C-alpha angles and dihedrals in degrees: 000000000000120000127176113248118249129164130212119188132198114184123192112208116228135164095250122115128210133189132186115230124211090210134029108287098227110115100174121083118233122215126224109222104181138073121269090253093056091039091058092055093048092046089056090053093045093048092054092044097043105037096083092047093048093046092048089051090052089059094045091050090053093047102040111014114032106072090187093060117107085221094054114131105171142288124310119280092039128106117231129186130196111207093204140063120255120273134184087277090071107084108152093091126045119232097006118182120246097201104077128045108233136229121191142192131174109207126209103201098178098101099035142330123282123228118218115199121197125194126231109259136182116290095238094060120085121219134161145177114214113202112208125183128205091272087059091245116146093229096175147348140220128195141050100349100031106036106002133243097287093091126214142169119287126192116220111197133188125240095268101045118119102161133130122274112240124220116276097042114125096191140001115220118188120203126208093221135054094236124055132181119215115198116193121199120190118187117243116203095194143315092292090056096062096098091056090051090050090052091052092047090053089059094056106106135192129188138161110253092250092055091046093049097037095238131131115284116248123238114292119260118248111277113259119237094208118215120235108245129225122248116264091256095047092052088075097052112022122092087216085083087079091053091049089051089052089052092050093047090064086075097040111079114218113259120212095246092052100045094098090047093051090046090056091049088053089061089068095042100267097138125147109259094011135097136216110234093228095181092060096050117116114250090248093053094046091048090049093053093047090048088053090055090050090050091050093050091049091056090048090050092050093052092046092056089062096043115101101162137024092243095120101026105078133039146082125329089257092051095049087046097193096311095138092169091062089047090053092047088053091052093051096042096045118336118214092025120165127258113261095253089059099041135357116216120204111194122211117189100138138042123237088268089064095247121127116259113262136177088233089074133055118230139183131210108201125198114196120224109292093008102100110131109289106237132165087203114018144296136225143182113216130191124225132179122231140271091006096049093213129139114276122245111225140165096261097043091235114144099165147012114228143174095266086061096055095096088059096047124094113257118202122234091258090055097255125132122213124199113204118215115195143122090238125062113256118238125255123346093350088077089075089064095044122131104190116229131196120255092249134046120324147162134220128213126206112207122192110188116211091357124212118248091258090066094049096044093046096245090122113060124206113231123249123245107253132193106265092232 
């Protein structure tokens, strides 16, 4: 499915200022108060804890702060819609879907809450608003599954807000962090449906609470001197990751169950609003901190090898329940993924013979009659290259196979449907069921949006990837 990119922007004015910094905006110097041996252990813990937060910030900076970024959408506290599905040209986020045109807003909730208003849309169309805090927890949802298709106005408040709820608000949702990302997904039924999606996106509204209620605006929040993020690759090796974490923690109030954790982080200089002077570290201390990062990545890699679905990777704080390794695995496998109730993700990195998927081999994913993924909304299988985890350019501009395409797929005489994964186009009628792969290593992701109970309880089983011959 190839759709021309167009952008529609709705910006809500608010008395909040933002600036982009060329260097990390942490003037104070933080002291390290422990031995290199202890520092290594704490650095491992901080790397696992902080990686998702730092990587999420990298994406937010590209989308909402860095005006030079090709991915830039506009400043925070605006609502921005992309009237297209993602293509290989979109590289800010790993493993993006290519089913639902996105809308985004990054909310600064320090001065006052923000009100999100959704329109009423037809019952058959799925849409959702995923609310993600600075921890990368999906702390709530709006839309088809969570609040229905009748729309309404929803007040998103920061951790310190204690105001009164005005009339016309369907629900008040309070975040644990000052900054919140809202990700809108609007189902697209096919290329001819894109104008309808654009019309729906145009009805998504955003307003500060004072503007919504017609009351005087509060004092503006202090302008943010945004830190410059690391690249996705450097996040895994650079000690600046810890300084970026310190920057982020300024806007993440300490929760009681994390106080001891944050106190340990302070022992290696991870203090909100402060900065480790990396250049002045002794060689032993610098080596210890880097070794801690390596140790943390090793634990993430070990967990990832045993992870076949996203079931335990994304969700609320209560659902993740302090398993920071799972949270980090989720960030590295597909940051900003949905909670399992909203979307099930089946991950395919190996064939049934245990060997990694490669474009040098042809594979088939076979769904027996009546065993297509059970979805209340829709399902899709999307192809990504490795290690980048981006969509794969190919001659037919097909990046996925999804449920709206089923009428056009070839069904076997026994009622089964086979999806062919290969770098080369299959011969004959099989070409209609072809999901093009890169020539090198790759992974595929099965998404089931608004999954039926049989998916969540394990009654339905996803098929294995088999050798085509």
